[in-house]
Short mmCIF file of C-alpha atoms in Angstrom, two decimals:
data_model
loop_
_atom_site.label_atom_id
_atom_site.label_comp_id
_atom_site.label_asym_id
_atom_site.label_seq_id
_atom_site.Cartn_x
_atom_site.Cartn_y
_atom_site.Cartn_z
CA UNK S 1 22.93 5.64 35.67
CA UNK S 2 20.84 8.66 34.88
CA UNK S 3 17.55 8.58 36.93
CA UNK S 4 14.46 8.16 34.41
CA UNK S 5 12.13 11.60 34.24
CA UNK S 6 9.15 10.92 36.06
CA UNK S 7 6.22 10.83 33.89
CA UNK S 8 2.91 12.43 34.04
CA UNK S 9 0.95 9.77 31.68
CA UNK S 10 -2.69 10.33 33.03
CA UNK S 11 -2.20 13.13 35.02
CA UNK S 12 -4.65 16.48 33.92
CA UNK S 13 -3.48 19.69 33.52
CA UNK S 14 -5.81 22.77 32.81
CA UNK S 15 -4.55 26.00 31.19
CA UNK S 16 -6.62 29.87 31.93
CA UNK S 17 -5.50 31.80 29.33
CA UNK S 18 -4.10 29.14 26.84
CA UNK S 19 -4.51 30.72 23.79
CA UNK S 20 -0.98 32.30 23.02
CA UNK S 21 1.96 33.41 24.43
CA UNK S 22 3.01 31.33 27.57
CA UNK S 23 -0.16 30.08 27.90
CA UNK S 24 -0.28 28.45 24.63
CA UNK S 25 3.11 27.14 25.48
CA UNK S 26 2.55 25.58 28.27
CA UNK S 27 -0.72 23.72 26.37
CA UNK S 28 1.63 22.10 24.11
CA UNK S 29 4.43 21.51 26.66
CA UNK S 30 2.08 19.53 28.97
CA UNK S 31 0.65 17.62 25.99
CA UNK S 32 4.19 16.94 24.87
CA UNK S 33 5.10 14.96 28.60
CA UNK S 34 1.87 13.00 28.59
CA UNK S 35 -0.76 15.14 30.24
CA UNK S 36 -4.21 15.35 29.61
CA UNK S 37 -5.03 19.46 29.02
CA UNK S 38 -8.18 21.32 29.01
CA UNK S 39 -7.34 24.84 28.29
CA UNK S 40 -9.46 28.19 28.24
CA UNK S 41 -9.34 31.75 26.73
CA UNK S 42 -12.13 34.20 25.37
CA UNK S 43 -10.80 33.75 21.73
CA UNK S 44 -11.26 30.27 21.05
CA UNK S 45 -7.63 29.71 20.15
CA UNK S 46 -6.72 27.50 23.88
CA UNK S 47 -9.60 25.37 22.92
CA UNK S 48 -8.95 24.94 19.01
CA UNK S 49 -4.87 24.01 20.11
CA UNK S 50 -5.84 21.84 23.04
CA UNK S 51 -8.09 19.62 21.17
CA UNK S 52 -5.61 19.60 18.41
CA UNK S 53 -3.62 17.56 20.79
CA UNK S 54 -5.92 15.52 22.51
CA UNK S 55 -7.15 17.48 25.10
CA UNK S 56 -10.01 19.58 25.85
CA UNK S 57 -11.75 23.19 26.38
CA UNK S 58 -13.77 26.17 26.47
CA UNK S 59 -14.26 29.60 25.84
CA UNK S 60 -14.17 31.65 28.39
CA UNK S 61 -12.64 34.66 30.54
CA UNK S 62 -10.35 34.22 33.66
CA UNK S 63 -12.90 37.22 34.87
CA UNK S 64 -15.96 35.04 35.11
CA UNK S 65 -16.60 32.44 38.00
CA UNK S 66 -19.54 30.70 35.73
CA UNK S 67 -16.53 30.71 33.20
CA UNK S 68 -13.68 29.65 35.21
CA UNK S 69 -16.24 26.49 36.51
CA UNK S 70 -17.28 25.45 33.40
CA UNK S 71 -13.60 24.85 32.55
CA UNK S 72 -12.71 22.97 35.81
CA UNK S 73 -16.21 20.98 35.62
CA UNK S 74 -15.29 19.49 31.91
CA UNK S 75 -11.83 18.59 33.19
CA UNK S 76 -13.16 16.97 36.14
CA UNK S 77 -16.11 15.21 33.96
CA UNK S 78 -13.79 14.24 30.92
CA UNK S 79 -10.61 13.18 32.91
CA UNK S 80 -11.85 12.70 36.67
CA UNK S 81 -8.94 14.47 37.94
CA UNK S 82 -6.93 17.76 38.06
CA UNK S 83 -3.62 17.19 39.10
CA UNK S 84 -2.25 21.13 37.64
CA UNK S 85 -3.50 24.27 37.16
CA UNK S 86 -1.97 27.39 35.16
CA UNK S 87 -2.96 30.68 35.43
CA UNK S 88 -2.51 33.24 32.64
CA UNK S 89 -3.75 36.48 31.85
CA UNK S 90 -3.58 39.21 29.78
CA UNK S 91 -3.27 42.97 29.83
CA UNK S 92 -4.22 45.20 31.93
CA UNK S 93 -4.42 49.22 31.01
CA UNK S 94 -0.73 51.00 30.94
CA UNK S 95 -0.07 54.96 31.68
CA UNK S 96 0.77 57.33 33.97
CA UNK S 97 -0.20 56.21 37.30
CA UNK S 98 -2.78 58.65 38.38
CA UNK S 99 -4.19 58.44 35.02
CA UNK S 100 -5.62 55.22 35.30
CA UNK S 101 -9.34 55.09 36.04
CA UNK S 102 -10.70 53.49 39.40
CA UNK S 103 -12.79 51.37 36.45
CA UNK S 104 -8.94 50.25 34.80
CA UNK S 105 -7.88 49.57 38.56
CA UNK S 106 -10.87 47.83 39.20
CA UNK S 107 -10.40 45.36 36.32
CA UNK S 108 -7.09 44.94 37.02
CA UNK S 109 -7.99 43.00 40.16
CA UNK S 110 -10.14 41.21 38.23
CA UNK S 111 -7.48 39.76 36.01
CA UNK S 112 -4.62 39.80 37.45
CA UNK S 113 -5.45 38.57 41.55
CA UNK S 114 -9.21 37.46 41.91
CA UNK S 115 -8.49 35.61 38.59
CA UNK S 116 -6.41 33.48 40.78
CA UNK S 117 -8.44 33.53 44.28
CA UNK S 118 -11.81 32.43 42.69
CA UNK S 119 -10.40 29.51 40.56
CA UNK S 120 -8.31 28.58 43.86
CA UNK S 121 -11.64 28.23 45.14
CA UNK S 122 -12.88 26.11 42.58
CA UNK S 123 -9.95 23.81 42.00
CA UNK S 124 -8.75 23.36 45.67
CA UNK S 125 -10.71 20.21 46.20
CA UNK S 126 -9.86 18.63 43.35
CA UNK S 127 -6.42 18.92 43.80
CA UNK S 128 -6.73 17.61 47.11
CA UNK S 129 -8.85 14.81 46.20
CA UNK S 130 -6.25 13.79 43.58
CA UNK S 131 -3.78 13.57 46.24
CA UNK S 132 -1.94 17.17 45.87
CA UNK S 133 -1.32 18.97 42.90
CA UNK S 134 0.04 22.46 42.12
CA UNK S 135 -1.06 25.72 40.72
CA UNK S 136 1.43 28.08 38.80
CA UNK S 137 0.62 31.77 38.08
CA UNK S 138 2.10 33.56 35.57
CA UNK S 139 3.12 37.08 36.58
CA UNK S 140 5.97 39.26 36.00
CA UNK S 141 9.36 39.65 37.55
CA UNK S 142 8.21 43.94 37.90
CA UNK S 143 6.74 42.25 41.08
CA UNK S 144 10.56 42.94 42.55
CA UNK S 145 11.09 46.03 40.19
CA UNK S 146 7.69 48.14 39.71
CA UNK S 147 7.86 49.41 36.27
CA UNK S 148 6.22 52.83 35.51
CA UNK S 149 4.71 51.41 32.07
CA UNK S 150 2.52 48.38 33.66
CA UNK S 151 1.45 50.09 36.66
CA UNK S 152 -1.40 48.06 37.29
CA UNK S 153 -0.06 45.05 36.57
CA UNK S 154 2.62 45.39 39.08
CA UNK S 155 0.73 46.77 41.84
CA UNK S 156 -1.91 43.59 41.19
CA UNK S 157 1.07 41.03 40.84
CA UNK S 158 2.45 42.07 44.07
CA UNK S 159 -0.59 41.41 45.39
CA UNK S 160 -0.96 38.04 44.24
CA UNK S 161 2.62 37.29 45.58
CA UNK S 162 1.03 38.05 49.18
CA UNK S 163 -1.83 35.80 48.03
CA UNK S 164 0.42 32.99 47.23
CA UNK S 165 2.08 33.10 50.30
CA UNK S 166 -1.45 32.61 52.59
CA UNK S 167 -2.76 29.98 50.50
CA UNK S 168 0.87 28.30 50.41
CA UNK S 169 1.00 28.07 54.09
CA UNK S 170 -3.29 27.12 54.40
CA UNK S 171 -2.73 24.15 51.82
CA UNK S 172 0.91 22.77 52.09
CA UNK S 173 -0.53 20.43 54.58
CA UNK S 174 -2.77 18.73 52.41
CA UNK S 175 -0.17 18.45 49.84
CA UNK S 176 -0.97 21.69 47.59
CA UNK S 177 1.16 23.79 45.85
CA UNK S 178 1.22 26.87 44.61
CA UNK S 179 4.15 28.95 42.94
CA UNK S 180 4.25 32.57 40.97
CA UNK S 181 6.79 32.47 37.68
CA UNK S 182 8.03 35.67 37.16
CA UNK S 183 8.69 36.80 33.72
CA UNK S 184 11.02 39.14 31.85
CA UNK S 185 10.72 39.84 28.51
CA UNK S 186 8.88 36.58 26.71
CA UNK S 187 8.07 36.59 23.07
CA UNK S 188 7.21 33.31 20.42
CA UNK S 189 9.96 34.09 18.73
CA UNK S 190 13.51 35.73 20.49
CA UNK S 191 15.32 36.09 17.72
CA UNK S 192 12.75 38.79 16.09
CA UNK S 193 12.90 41.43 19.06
CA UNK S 194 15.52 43.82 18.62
CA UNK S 195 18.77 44.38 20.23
CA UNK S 196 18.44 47.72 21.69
CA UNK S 197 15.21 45.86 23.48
CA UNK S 198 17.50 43.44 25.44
CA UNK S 199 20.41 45.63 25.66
CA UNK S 200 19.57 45.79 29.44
CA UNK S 201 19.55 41.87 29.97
CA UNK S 202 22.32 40.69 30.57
CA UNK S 203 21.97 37.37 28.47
CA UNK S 204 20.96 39.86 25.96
CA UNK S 205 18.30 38.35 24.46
CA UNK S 206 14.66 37.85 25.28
CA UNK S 207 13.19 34.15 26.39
CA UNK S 208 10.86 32.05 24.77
CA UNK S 209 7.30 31.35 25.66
CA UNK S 210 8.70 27.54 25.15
CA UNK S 211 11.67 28.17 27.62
CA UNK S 212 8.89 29.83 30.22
CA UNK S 213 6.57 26.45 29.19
CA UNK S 214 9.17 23.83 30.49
CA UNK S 215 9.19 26.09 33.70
CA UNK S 216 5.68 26.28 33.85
CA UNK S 217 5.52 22.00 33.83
CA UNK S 218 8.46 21.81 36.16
CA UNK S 219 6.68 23.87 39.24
CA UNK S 220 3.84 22.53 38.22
CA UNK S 221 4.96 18.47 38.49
CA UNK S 222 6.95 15.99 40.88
CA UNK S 223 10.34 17.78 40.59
CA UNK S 224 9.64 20.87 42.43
CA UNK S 225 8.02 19.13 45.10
CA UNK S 226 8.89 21.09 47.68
CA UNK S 227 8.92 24.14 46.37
CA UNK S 228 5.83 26.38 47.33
CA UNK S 229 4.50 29.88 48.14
CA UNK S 230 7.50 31.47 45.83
CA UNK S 231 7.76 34.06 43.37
CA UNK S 232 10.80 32.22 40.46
CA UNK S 233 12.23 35.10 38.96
CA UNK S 234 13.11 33.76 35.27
CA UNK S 235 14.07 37.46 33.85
CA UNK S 236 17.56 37.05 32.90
CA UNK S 237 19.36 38.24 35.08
CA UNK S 238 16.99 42.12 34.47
CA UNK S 239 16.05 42.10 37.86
CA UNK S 240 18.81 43.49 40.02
CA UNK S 241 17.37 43.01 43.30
CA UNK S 242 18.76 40.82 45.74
#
């Protein structure tokens, strides 16, 4: 007989940077498998969608601690729990590399690795005190590849992969995950980016932020539970490295 899929009924998920793209995604795709959601981004939008469906949230940038608090304090005070935690960000400044200002740099960190350490920091305890619970980060597959047209985002995501690895290996023990999905090109809608885009893929098209959502709530829940500290590569097939 086919095993049943474990369900998350009553389990909480919170969402930085839920607001579109994968983010947004991954809001509806917890919802969707019974999760309770609080989600957060500066526009408004993670907070309009989550409560559409139940949940909860704020407004708010992954780039401020009082923000990133305020989010995990009306999780913990509305559901008494956090059981998963995404991380999603935006974009960082493009160019030539040594055209980007030590200010760009500078917020770079910001968003793309302290984003992560500081709510890590905040959420940590919860997670233990529900018993273990995971934290996903989105990030990009140029981790393996640097790109020349993201150069801080790159450099910043390869960081975090280092970062993932320590806190991995400090946590494990107490039943903690934490896991880096690494994206290739991700758009709402696949079948509006052109071909000459994915001509370089070799599935030839693009993925969806719902295909990146259900891969979001699978490192994030009981069936990847023992997978931690690892970048997932979900690119593909763009990627060439071994």
């Amino acid at each position: 007989m086919p095993e049943t899929p474990l369900s998350a009924d009553g389990k909480v998920a919170v969402v930085v940077g839920g607001g579109s793209g994968i983010g947004a995604a991954s809001v509806r795709e917890f919802a969707a498998h019974g999760y309770r959601v609080v989600a957060m981004s500066p526009s408004g939008r993670a907070r309009s969608l989550a409560e559409s469906l139940g949940g909860a949230g704020v407004d708010g940038s992954n780039t401020r601690v009082e923000d990133l608090r305020a989010c995990v304090d009306l999780a913990v005070s509305r559901y008494g729990r956090i059981d998963a935690v995404v991380n999603s960000s935006g974009h960082a400044a493009r160019g030539p590399v040594l055209e980007i200002t030590d200010e760009q740099w500078a917020e770079g960190v910001d968003l793309y690795l302290l984003n992560v350490v500081r709510m890590a920091r905040l959420v940590t305890p919860h997670l233990i005190a529900a018993g273990g619970g995971a934290i996903v980060n989105i990030s990009t597959a140029g981790v393996f590849e640097p790109s020349a047209k993201f150069p801080v985002s790159v450099t910043m995501r390869a960081a975090l992969a280092s970062f993932t690895k320590l806190y991995a290996t400090e946590y494990g023990p107490q039943g903690v995950r934490m896991n880096n999905l690494l994206t290739g090109l991700t758009k709402d809608d696949p079948a509006a980016v052109p071909a000459e885009w994915t001509s370089g893929i070799p599935l030839r098209r693009a993925q969806s932020t719902a295909e990146a959502a259900r891969i979001v709530r699978f490192l994030a829940g009981e069936e990847s539970a023992y997978m931690t500290g690892q970048n997932i590569r979900v690119d593909g097939g763009e990627t060439r490295s071994v």
